[in-house]
Coordinates of C-alpha atoms in Angstrom, one line a residue:
X1 CA -109.9 16.2 8.3
X2 CA -107.9 12.7 8.6
X3 CA -107.0 13.2 5.4
X4 CA -104.9 15.9 6.1
X5 CA -102.8 14.8 9.1
X6 CA -101.6 11.4 6.6
X7 CA -100.4 14.3 4.3
X8 CA -99.0 16.6 7.5
X9 CA -96.9 13.4 8.6
X10 CA -96.1 12.4 4.5
X11 CA -94.5 15.0 4.6
X12 CA -92.7 14.9 7.8
X13 CA -90.8 11.8 7.0
X14 CA -90.2 13.7 3.5
X15 CA -88.5 15.7 4.9
X16 CA -86.7 13.6 7.6
X17 CA -85.4 11.3 4.4
X18 CA -84.1 14.5 2.8
X19 CA -82.1 15.6 6.3
X20 CA -80.5 13.0 6.7
X21 CA -79.3 12.6 3.0
X22 CA -78.2 15.8 3.5
X23 CA -76.1 14.6 6.5
X24 CA -75.0 11.8 5.1
X25 CA -73.6 13.5 2.1
X26 CA -72.2 16.3 4.3
X27 CA -70.2 13.4 5.8
X28 CA -69.2 12.2 2.6
X29 CA -67.4 14.8 1.1
X30 CA -66.2 15.5 4.4
X31 CA -64.1 12.5 4.2
X32 CA -63.5 12.7 1.1
X33 CA -62.2 16.2 1.3
X34 CA -59.6 14.6 4.4
X35 CA -58.8 11.4 2.4
X36 CA -57.7 13.5 -0.4
X37 CA -55.4 16.2 1.7
X38 CA -54.2 13.1 3.3
X39 CA -53.2 11.7 0.4
X40 CA -51.7 13.5 -1.6
X41 CA -48.6 14.9 1.1
X42 CA -48.1 11.9 1.1
X43 CA -47.4 11.6 -2.5
X44 CA -45.6 14.3 -3.3
X45 CA -43.1 13.6 0.5
X46 CA -42.5 10.0 -1.6
X47 CA -41.6 11.8 -4.5
X48 CA -39.2 14.3 -2.5
X49 CA -37.7 11.2 -1.0
X50 CA -37.0 9.8 -4.6
X51 CA -35.6 12.4 -5.8
X52 CA -33.4 13.5 -2.8
X53 CA -31.9 9.8 -3.9
X54 CA -31.3 9.7 -7.0
X55 CA -30.0 13.3 -6.2
X56 CA -27.4 11.9 -3.6
X57 CA -26.5 8.7 -5.9
X58 CA -25.5 11.8 -8.4
X59 CA -23.5 13.2 -6.0
X60 CA -21.5 10.5 -4.8
X61 CA -20.4 9.8 -8.8
X62 CA -19.6 12.8 -9.6
X63 CA -16.9 12.9 -5.7
X64 CA -15.3 9.7 -7.4
X65 CA -15.0 10.3 -10.9
X66 CA -15.1 14.1 -12.0
X67 CA -12.7 15.9 -13.8
X68 CA -13.0 18.9 -11.0
X69 CA -12.5 17.6 -8.7
X70 CA -10.0 16.4 -5.4
X71 CA -11.3 12.6 -5.8
X72 CA -12.7 11.6 -2.3
X73 CA -9.8 8.9 -1.2
X74 CA -6.9 12.2 -1.7
X75 CA -8.6 13.8 0.6
X76 CA -7.5 11.2 3.3
X77 CA -4.2 12.4 4.8
X78 CA -1.8 11.9 1.9
X79 CA 1.1 11.3 4.6
X80 CA 0.1 8.1 5.3
X81 CA 3.6 5.5 4.7
X82 CA 4.8 4.3 1.6
X83 CA 3.8 0.9 0.3
X84 CA 6.7 -1.5 -1.0
X85 CA 5.8 -4.3 -3.3
X86 CA 8.4 -6.8 -3.5
X87 CA 8.8 -8.1 -7.7
X88 CA 12.0 -10.9 -7.4
X89 CA 14.4 -10.8 -10.1
X90 CA 16.9 -12.7 -11.1
X91 CA 20.3 -12.4 -12.3
X92 CA 21.3 -9.2 -9.9
X93 CA 24.3 -7.9 -10.3
X94 CA 26.5 -7.4 -7.5
X95 CA 27.2 -3.6 -6.6
X96 CA 30.2 -1.6 -6.1
X97 CA 30.0 0.0 -2.8
X98 CA 26.4 -0.5 -2.2
X99 CA 25.7 -4.2 -1.3
X100 CA 22.3 -6.4 -1.1
X101 CA 21.8 -9.7 0.8
X102 CA 20.3 -12.8 -0.7
X103 CA 17.8 -12.5 -3.8
X104 CA 17.8 -8.4 -5.2
X105 CA 14.3 -7.3 -6.0
X106 CA 13.2 -5.0 -7.5
X107 CA 10.7 -2.9 -5.7
X108 CA 7.8 -0.1 -6.9
X109 CA 5.1 1.9 -4.8
X110 CA 2.5 3.3 -4.6
X111 CA 1.1 5.6 -1.6
X112 CA -1.8 3.5 0.3
X113 CA -4.0 5.8 -0.4
X114 CA -4.2 5.8 -3.6
X115 CA -5.4 3.1 -5.5
X116 CA -5.3 2.6 -9.2
X117 CA -8.3 4.9 -10.5
X118 CA -6.7 7.3 -8.6
X119 CA -3.5 6.2 -10.1
X120 CA -4.9 7.7 -13.0
X121 CA -6.5 9.9 -12.6
X122 CA -2.8 11.7 -10.7
X123 CA -1.2 11.1 -14.3
X124 CA -3.7 12.5 -16.0
X125 CA -3.7 15.7 -13.9
X126 CA -3.2 19.1 -15.5
X127 CA -1.7 20.1 -12.0
X128 CA -0.2 17.3 -9.4
X129 CA 1.2 19.2 -6.9
X130 CA -2.6 20.9 -6.5
X131 CA -4.2 17.0 -7.2
X132 CA -2.3 15.4 -4.1
X133 CA -3.9 17.7 -2.5
X134 CA -1.0 18.9 0.1
X135 CA -2.9 21.3 2.1
X136 CA -0.4 23.9 2.7
X137 CA 2.7 25.6 0.8
X138 CA 4.9 23.1 0.2
X139 CA 7.2 26.5 0.0
X140 CA 6.7 27.3 3.0
X141 CA 6.9 23.2 4.5
X142 CA 10.5 23.1 4.0
X143 CA 11.5 24.8 6.9
X144 CA 10.1 22.1 8.7
X145 CA 12.9 19.7 11.1
X146 CA 15.3 21.2 9.8
X147 CA 18.3 23.8 10.4
X148 CA 19.6 24.2 7.2
X149 CA 18.9 27.6 4.6
X150 CA 15.7 27.6 2.8
X151 CA 15.4 30.4 1.6
X152 CA 16.4 29.2 -2.2
X153 CA 12.5 27.5 -2.5
X154 CA 12.5 24.3 -5.1
X155 CA 10.1 25.8 -8.8
X156 CA 7.5 23.2 -8.4
X157 CA 5.3 22.5 -11.5
X158 CA 3.1 19.3 -12.4
X159 CA 5.7 17.5 -13.4
X160 CA 6.0 14.6 -10.9
X161 CA 9.6 14.6 -8.7
X162 CA 12.8 13.3 -8.9
X163 CA 15.4 13.2 -6.5
X164 CA 18.9 12.0 -7.6
X165 CA 21.5 11.5 -4.8
X166 CA 25.3 10.7 -5.6
X167 CA 26.6 8.8 -2.5
X168 CA 30.6 8.2 -1.3
X169 CA 31.4 12.0 -1.8
X170 CA 34.5 13.2 0.0
X171 CA 36.8 15.5 -1.9
X172 CA 36.5 18.7 -3.7
X173 CA 36.7 16.9 -6.4
X174 CA 33.3 15.4 -7.1
X175 CA 31.9 18.6 -5.8
X176 CA 33.0 20.4 -8.9
X177 CA 31.9 17.2 -10.7
X178 CA 28.4 17.6 -9.3
X179 CA 28.4 20.9 -9.9
X180 CA 29.4 21.3 -13.4
X181 CA 26.2 19.0 -14.0
X182 CA 23.5 22.1 -12.9
X183 CA 21.2 19.8 -12.2
X184 CA 19.7 19.9 -8.3
X185 CA 21.7 17.2 -7.5
X186 CA 21.8 15.1 -3.6
X187 CA 25.5 14.1 -2.7
X188 CA 25.4 12.1 0.7
X189 CA 28.6 12.9 1.7
X190 CA 30.6 10.2 3.7
X191 CA 31.6 11.2 7.5
X192 CA 35.1 12.4 7.9
X193 CA 38.1 9.6 8.9
X194 CA 41.9 8.9 7.7
X195 CA 40.6 8.3 4.5
X196 CA 37.9 11.8 4.2
X197 CA 39.8 13.5 6.0
X198 CA 37.9 16.8 3.8
X199 CA 34.6 15.6 3.9
X200 CA 33.1 18.3 6.1
X201 CA 35.2 21.6 4.4
X202 CA 33.5 19.5 1.4
X203 CA 29.6 19.7 2.9
X204 CA 30.1 23.4 2.9
X205 CA 30.6 23.9 -0.9
X206 CA 26.3 22.4 -1.4
X207 CA 23.8 24.5 -0.7
X208 CA 22.6 20.9 1.0
X209 CA 24.1 17.8 1.9
X210 CA 23.1 14.5 4.0
X211 CA 25.5 11.9 5.1
X212 CA 26.4 8.4 4.2
X213 CA 26.4 6.3 7.3
X214 CA 28.7 3.3 7.0
X215 CA 26.8 0.1 9.0
X216 CA 27.6 -3.0 8.5
X217 CA 27.1 -5.2 5.3
X218 CA 25.7 -9.0 5.6
X219 CA 28.9 -9.9 3.2
X220 CA 30.4 -7.1 1.6
X221 CA 34.4 -7.0 3.3
X222 CA 35.9 -3.2 2.2
X223 CA 34.1 -1.4 5.1
X224 CA 34.7 2.1 6.7
X225 CA 36.6 2.6 9.4
X226 CA 34.0 3.9 11.2
X227 CA 31.2 1.3 9.8
X228 CA 28.5 0.5 13.3
X229 CA 27.9 -2.9 13.3
X230 CA 25.2 -4.6 15.0
X231 CA 25.9 -5.5 18.8
X232 CA 27.1 -1.8 18.7
X233 CA 26.1 -0.3 22.5
X234 CA 23.7 3.0 22.9
X235 CA 27.0 4.7 23.9
X236 CA 29.2 4.2 20.8
X237 CA 26.6 5.0 18.1
X238 CA 25.5 7.9 20.2
X239 CA 28.8 8.2 20.1
X240 CA 29.3 8.7 16.5
X241 CA 25.8 10.3 15.6
X242 CA 27.3 13.2 17.8
X243 CA 30.2 13.5 15.8
X244 CA 28.7 13.7 12.5
X245 CA 26.5 16.7 14.3
X246 CA 29.5 18.6 15.5
X247 CA 31.1 18.2 12.0
X248 CA 27.5 19.2 9.8
X249 CA 25.8 21.2 12.3
X250 CA 23.7 22.0 9.7
X251 CA 22.6 18.4 8.0
X252 CA 19.6 17.0 8.9
X253 CA 19.0 13.5 6.7
X254 CA 21.5 11.3 6.8
X255 CA 21.3 7.2 3.9
X256 CA 23.1 4.0 4.0
X257 CA 26.2 3.3 3.5
X258 CA 26.1 -1.0 2.9
X259 CA 24.4 -1.9 5.8
X260 CA 22.4 -5.2 4.6
X261 CA 22.6 -6.3 8.4
X262 CA 22.7 -3.3 10.4
X263 CA 18.9 -2.1 8.6
X264 CA 17.9 -5.6 8.9
X265 CA 18.3 -6.2 12.6
X266 CA 15.3 -4.1 14.6
X267 CA 17.4 -3.8 17.8
X268 CA 20.8 -2.1 16.5
X269 CA 18.3 0.3 14.4
X270 CA 16.3 1.3 17.4
X271 CA 19.1 2.8 19.2
X272 CA 20.6 4.8 15.6
X273 CA 16.8 6.2 15.8
X274 CA 17.5 6.9 19.3
X275 CA 20.4 9.1 18.2
X276 CA 18.9 10.4 15.4
X277 CA 15.7 11.8 17.5
X278 CA 17.9 13.6 19.9
X279 CA 20.4 15.0 17.4
X280 CA 17.2 15.9 15.2
X281 CA 18.3 13.9 12.5
X282 CA 15.8 11.8 9.7
X283 CA 17.0 7.9 8.3
X284 CA 16.2 7.6 4.1
X285 CA 16.7 4.5 3.9
X286 CA 19.1 3.1 1.3
X287 CA 17.1 0.2 1.1
X288 CA 20.5 -3.0 0.7
X289 CA 18.0 -5.3 2.1
X290 CA 14.5 -6.8 1.7
X291 CA 14.5 -7.6 5.5
X292 CA 15.5 -3.6 6.5
X293 CA 13.7 -2.6 9.8
X294 CA 13.4 0.9 8.9
X295 CA 9.6 1.6 7.9
X296 CA 8.7 0.2 10.8
X297 CA 11.5 2.1 12.9
X298 CA 10.4 5.3 11.0
X299 CA 6.8 5.0 11.8
X300 CA 7.2 4.2 15.1
X301 CA 9.3 7.2 15.9
X302 CA 6.8 9.7 14.1
X303 CA 9.1 9.7 10.9
X304 CA 7.7 9.7 7.0
X305 CA 9.5 6.7 5.4
X306 CA 11.6 7.7 2.4
X307 CA 13.7 4.7 0.4
X308 CA 15.2 4.2 -2.8
X309 CA 13.4 2.7 -6.4
X310 CA 16.6 2.6 -8.0
X311 CA 20.4 2.1 -7.7
X312 CA 21.5 3.4 -11.4
X313 CA 24.8 2.7 -11.6
X314 CA 25.0 -0.5 -10.6
X315 CA 26.9 -1.1 -13.8
X316 CA 29.3 1.7 -15.4
X317 CA 28.4 1.8 -18.3
X318 CA 26.9 4.5 -20.0
X319 CA 23.7 3.6 -21.6
X320 CA 23.1 0.8 -18.4
X321 CA 22.4 4.4 -16.6
X322 CA 20.8 5.8 -18.6
X323 CA 18.2 3.2 -19.1
X324 CA 18.6 2.5 -15.4
X325 CA 16.9 6.7 -15.2
X326 CA 14.3 6.0 -17.5
X327 CA 13.0 3.9 -14.9
X328 CA 13.0 6.2 -12.2
X329 CA 11.1 8.1 -14.8
X330 CA 8.8 5.4 -15.0
X331 CA 8.4 5.7 -11.7
X332 CA 8.0 8.7 -10.4
X333 CA 5.4 9.5 -13.1
X334 CA 3.2 6.3 -11.5
X335 CA 3.8 7.2 -7.7
X336 CA 4.3 10.8 -8.5
X337 CA 8.1 11.1 -7.0
X338 CA 11.1 9.0 -7.3
X339 CA 14.4 8.3 -5.0
X340 CA 17.4 7.2 -7.8
X341 CA 20.8 7.1 -6.2
X342 CA 24.2 7.0 -7.7
X343 CA 28.0 7.1 -7.4
X344 CA 30.9 9.1 -8.8
X345 CA 31.8 7.4 -11.1
X346 CA 33.1 9.2 -14.6
X347 CA 29.8 7.8 -16.4
X348 CA 27.6 8.0 -14.1
X349 CA 28.3 12.1 -14.2
X350 CA 28.6 11.4 -18.1
X351 CA 25.1 10.2 -18.1
X352 CA 23.7 12.6 -16.5
X353 CA 25.6 14.9 -18.9
X354 CA 23.4 13.8 -21.7
X355 CA 20.3 12.4 -20.5
X356 CA 20.4 15.9 -18.5
X357 CA 17.7 17.3 -21.5
X358 CA 14.9 14.8 -21.3
X359 CA 15.3 14.6 -17.6
X360 CA 13.7 17.6 -16.5
X361 CA 11.3 17.2 -19.5
X362 CA 9.6 15.1 -17.6
X363 CA 10.3 15.0 -14.2
X364 CA 11.2 17.8 -11.5
X365 CA 14.5 17.0 -10.4
X366 CA 14.4 18.5 -6.5
X367 CA 17.0 17.9 -3.6
X368 CA 16.1 14.9 -1.3
X369 CA 14.8 17.8 1.6
X370 CA 12.5 19.5 -0.7
X371 CA 11.0 15.8 -1.7
X372 CA 10.8 15.0 1.6
X373 CA 9.4 18.1 2.8
X374 CA 6.9 18.7 0.3
X375 CA 5.1 14.2 1.0
X376 CA 5.9 14.8 4.4

């Protein structure tokens, strides 16, 4: 009997041990299962984050360097003002009719929003206009700030743009010479006075023209009768601009004849800009001095600043003029556009005529108006 009790107690202890072991196994399996489920999602999550980081890296590189998309930098406002880098150049030849004060500087221009990498992208683009991301049909923008006839729209291609201005226009003979070139030349016409009695009538011969406004120079002695001078009152300046508006009701754009002293004087130039604003006019800087304040005032008055890149006929020699035209082409190819200024010399007309095919093969020659509106 006592032996039976002893055997029963042993079986109970054995069952208890088995139960405890089973409980331990169940708990261990539960812990393992939980740990496994926790570990795998973490691993998958980390892998996902790594892949996302890699995707973001290659996406950023694609936006910087892909040839199929507009570079990110060019999606910024392409109308930011133009940066000027000035490099001293010795042996300057004095101009006939336009002058500089002090040492002449050759200028090189690149848009502020375009760095060296994106300049290369632009030059090699198959479509310069789309690369510049104009954000609007350029031909539709030509009517902005202009009361002129803009029904004739420029034929835009992928070529760089070049505006060629011929200053000092006042006669019908000069008009005939310009038209004979069959190029989109921009004439800049003197305001009428005793020396230029027909200039207002001459303007009617052109689809588009500018006004060549005489401003005071530092050292140029043969100034025009109606030259505006440093220290002139606001009333005098406004009166002169009002006369121009009366004689040329359609004009919008004005550039300076000489003017190194006037354009370098902030207060005088500001009076002129106030008059321009009143009469809906825009100043294009002939850039006859490196001290010109026109860029500063253009920014203050909410206008884009454009200025001359090259005077093509400082030397009245056809070969020299052609070399200057080639220089203007190079600037246009680098920056997308350029402005060249010449004068109604026989050598200038001959050079333009002889170099016409080369010009048209490398750049679009467009009116200054179109250049301003496209890049505004």
